[in-house]
């Protein structure tokens, strides 16, 4: 059996980095009025994602977030496969997302600001034919990241 070598975007996720050469890149951050463990749980449990972001309609996974763990999800009509890279609870969560014509890297960092206050920062890069076909640009990706962060905030701050 042949061992599959990690792709370049998987290596970046394992290093906690986005692709600085990708045509589309964006950053964002938000302060959440919740402890880091609750913010971590909101994002790292991918089955929460449909409640965080309205355009995610299905998520499947077999196990808890772990390095190399694979999960699939659907955003609108697009089905994608993701693989966790770094899983450092309440500090750093990275994953890659692939679909035909798409390679993306997602890096989410957590910073404890107080017992009930956490900053979550996101960096993402995207490359591939799909990105070009839909003419996705940096500001559009930044808007998507901000929407995602607001969804995480709203989810984690619920009583």
Short mmCIF file of C-alpha atoms in Angstrom, two decimals:
data_model
loop_
_atom_site.label_atom_id
_atom_site.label_comp_id
_atom_site.label_asym_id
_atom_site.label_seq_id
_atom_site.Cartn_x
_atom_site.Cartn_y
_atom_site.Cartn_z
CA UNK A 1 0.00 0.00 0.00
CA UNK A 2 1.37 3.38 -1.05
CA UNK A 3 1.61 6.09 1.61
CA UNK A 4 0.13 9.34 0.37
CA UNK A 5 2.42 12.32 0.87
CA UNK A 6 0.85 15.50 2.30
CA UNK A 7 -0.04 18.14 -0.26
CA UNK A 8 1.53 21.60 -0.09
CA UNK A 9 -1.56 23.09 1.53
CA UNK A 10 -1.67 20.26 4.10
CA UNK A 11 1.97 20.99 4.97
CA UNK A 12 1.07 24.67 5.43
CA UNK A 13 -1.81 23.76 7.76
CA UNK A 14 0.52 21.52 9.76
CA UNK A 15 2.86 24.51 10.12
CA UNK A 16 -0.02 26.79 11.17
CA UNK A 17 0.36 28.95 8.07
CA UNK A 18 -1.73 30.00 5.09
CA UNK A 19 -0.44 30.06 1.50
CA UNK A 20 1.09 33.53 1.14
CA UNK A 21 1.30 32.96 -2.64
CA UNK A 22 -2.39 32.07 -3.09
CA UNK A 23 -4.38 34.54 -5.20
CA UNK A 24 -6.99 35.01 -2.46
CA UNK A 25 -6.06 35.61 1.19
CA UNK A 26 -7.76 37.35 4.09
CA UNK A 27 -7.59 37.89 7.84
CA UNK A 28 -10.10 38.68 10.55
CA UNK A 29 -10.59 38.64 14.30
CA UNK A 30 -13.30 39.10 16.87
CA UNK A 31 -13.57 39.24 20.65
CA UNK A 32 -16.02 36.75 22.13
CA UNK A 33 -17.54 37.18 25.58
CA UNK A 34 -17.03 33.54 26.52
CA UNK A 35 -14.22 31.43 27.97
CA UNK A 36 -11.72 29.97 25.53
CA UNK A 37 -12.96 26.41 26.06
CA UNK A 38 -16.47 27.37 24.92
CA UNK A 39 -15.14 29.24 21.85
CA UNK A 40 -12.87 26.28 21.06
CA UNK A 41 -15.77 23.83 21.36
CA UNK A 42 -17.92 25.95 19.05
CA UNK A 43 -15.37 25.80 16.23
CA UNK A 44 -13.61 22.48 16.76
CA UNK A 45 -16.84 20.46 16.86
CA UNK A 46 -17.63 20.70 13.16
CA UNK A 47 -21.16 19.43 13.72
CA UNK A 48 -21.83 22.92 15.15
CA UNK A 49 -21.01 24.59 11.84
CA UNK A 50 -24.54 24.58 10.35
CA UNK A 51 -25.70 26.53 13.44
CA UNK A 52 -22.79 28.96 13.05
CA UNK A 53 -23.06 29.70 9.34
CA UNK A 54 -26.34 29.57 7.41
CA UNK A 55 -24.77 28.44 4.11
CA UNK A 56 -23.38 25.24 5.65
CA UNK A 57 -26.11 22.66 5.40
CA UNK A 58 -24.44 19.34 6.22
CA UNK A 59 -21.31 18.21 8.05
CA UNK A 60 -20.17 14.68 8.66
CA UNK A 61 -17.29 13.39 10.70
CA UNK A 62 -16.42 10.23 12.49
CA UNK A 63 -14.35 11.48 15.41
CA UNK A 64 -13.38 14.50 17.49
CA UNK A 65 -10.99 17.07 16.05
CA UNK A 66 -7.55 15.46 15.77
CA UNK A 67 -4.52 16.01 13.55
CA UNK A 68 -5.18 14.30 10.23
CA UNK A 69 -8.89 13.86 10.99
CA UNK A 70 -11.04 14.10 7.87
CA UNK A 71 -14.53 15.52 7.63
CA UNK A 72 -16.84 16.46 4.77
CA UNK A 73 -19.28 19.29 4.54
CA UNK A 74 -21.47 21.12 2.09
CA UNK A 75 -21.71 24.85 1.60
CA UNK A 76 -24.59 25.61 -0.72
CA UNK A 77 -24.25 23.13 -3.58
CA UNK A 78 -20.49 22.60 -3.13
CA UNK A 79 -19.34 19.45 -1.30
CA UNK A 80 -15.85 19.73 0.16
CA UNK A 81 -13.46 17.56 2.14
CA UNK A 82 -11.38 18.96 4.98
CA UNK A 83 -8.47 17.61 7.00
CA UNK A 84 -7.34 18.96 10.37
CA UNK A 85 -3.71 20.05 10.65
CA UNK A 86 -2.86 21.55 14.04
CA UNK A 87 -5.28 20.76 16.86
CA UNK A 88 -3.96 22.57 19.94
CA UNK A 89 -7.00 23.07 22.20
CA UNK A 90 -7.86 26.67 23.00
CA UNK A 91 -4.75 27.88 21.12
CA UNK A 92 -4.67 26.92 17.44
CA UNK A 93 -6.88 25.01 15.01
CA UNK A 94 -5.97 24.57 11.35
CA UNK A 95 -7.46 22.61 8.50
CA UNK A 96 -7.38 22.33 4.74
CA UNK A 97 -10.35 22.21 2.43
CA UNK A 98 -10.34 20.63 -1.00
CA UNK A 99 -12.78 20.08 -3.81
CA UNK A 100 -12.14 19.70 -7.53
CA UNK A 101 -10.50 23.02 -8.43
CA UNK A 102 -10.10 24.25 -4.84
CA UNK A 103 -7.33 24.17 -2.25
CA UNK A 104 -7.78 26.25 0.90
CA UNK A 105 -5.95 26.60 4.20
CA UNK A 106 -7.68 27.84 7.37
CA UNK A 107 -5.78 28.96 10.49
CA UNK A 108 -7.71 29.95 13.64
CA UNK A 109 -5.82 31.24 16.69
CA UNK A 110 -7.30 31.74 20.15
CA UNK A 111 -6.12 34.33 22.69
CA UNK A 112 -7.41 34.39 26.26
CA UNK A 113 -8.11 38.00 27.24
CA UNK A 114 -9.80 37.18 30.54
CA UNK A 115 -11.84 34.44 32.21
CA UNK A 116 -14.88 35.22 30.03
CA UNK A 117 -13.16 36.93 27.09
CA UNK A 118 -11.45 35.30 24.10
CA UNK A 119 -10.11 36.73 20.85
CA UNK A 120 -10.31 34.42 17.86
CA UNK A 121 -8.25 35.37 14.82
CA UNK A 122 -8.62 33.80 11.40
CA UNK A 123 -6.36 33.65 8.36
CA UNK A 124 -7.38 31.86 5.19
CA UNK A 125 -5.98 31.35 1.71
CA UNK A 126 -7.67 29.92 -1.38
CA UNK A 127 -6.42 28.82 -4.75
CA UNK A 128 -7.74 26.89 -7.73
CA UNK A 129 -10.01 27.02 -10.72
CA UNK A 130 -13.17 27.46 -8.63
CA UNK A 131 -11.72 30.58 -7.01
CA UNK A 132 -10.97 32.04 -10.43
CA UNK A 133 -14.32 30.96 -11.93
CA UNK A 134 -16.39 32.69 -9.24
CA UNK A 135 -13.95 35.63 -9.22
CA UNK A 136 -13.51 35.47 -5.46
CA UNK A 137 -11.27 38.27 -4.20
CA UNK A 138 -9.57 39.17 -0.93
CA UNK A 139 -12.30 41.53 0.28
CA UNK A 140 -15.03 38.95 -0.40
CA UNK A 141 -13.08 36.33 1.54
CA UNK A 142 -12.58 38.85 4.37
CA UNK A 143 -16.37 39.40 4.47
CA UNK A 144 -16.94 35.61 4.65
CA UNK A 145 -14.39 35.28 7.45
CA UNK A 146 -16.05 38.11 9.39
CA UNK A 147 -19.46 36.49 8.94
CA UNK A 148 -18.00 33.19 10.14
CA UNK A 149 -16.41 34.88 13.20
CA UNK A 150 -19.69 36.61 14.08
CA UNK A 151 -21.42 33.23 13.86
CA UNK A 152 -18.85 31.66 16.20
CA UNK A 153 -19.28 34.60 18.60
CA UNK A 154 -23.08 34.32 18.60
CA UNK A 155 -22.91 30.53 19.08
CA UNK A 156 -20.35 30.67 21.92
CA UNK A 157 -22.10 33.52 23.75
CA UNK A 158 -25.44 31.72 23.93
CA UNK A 159 -26.47 30.90 27.49
#
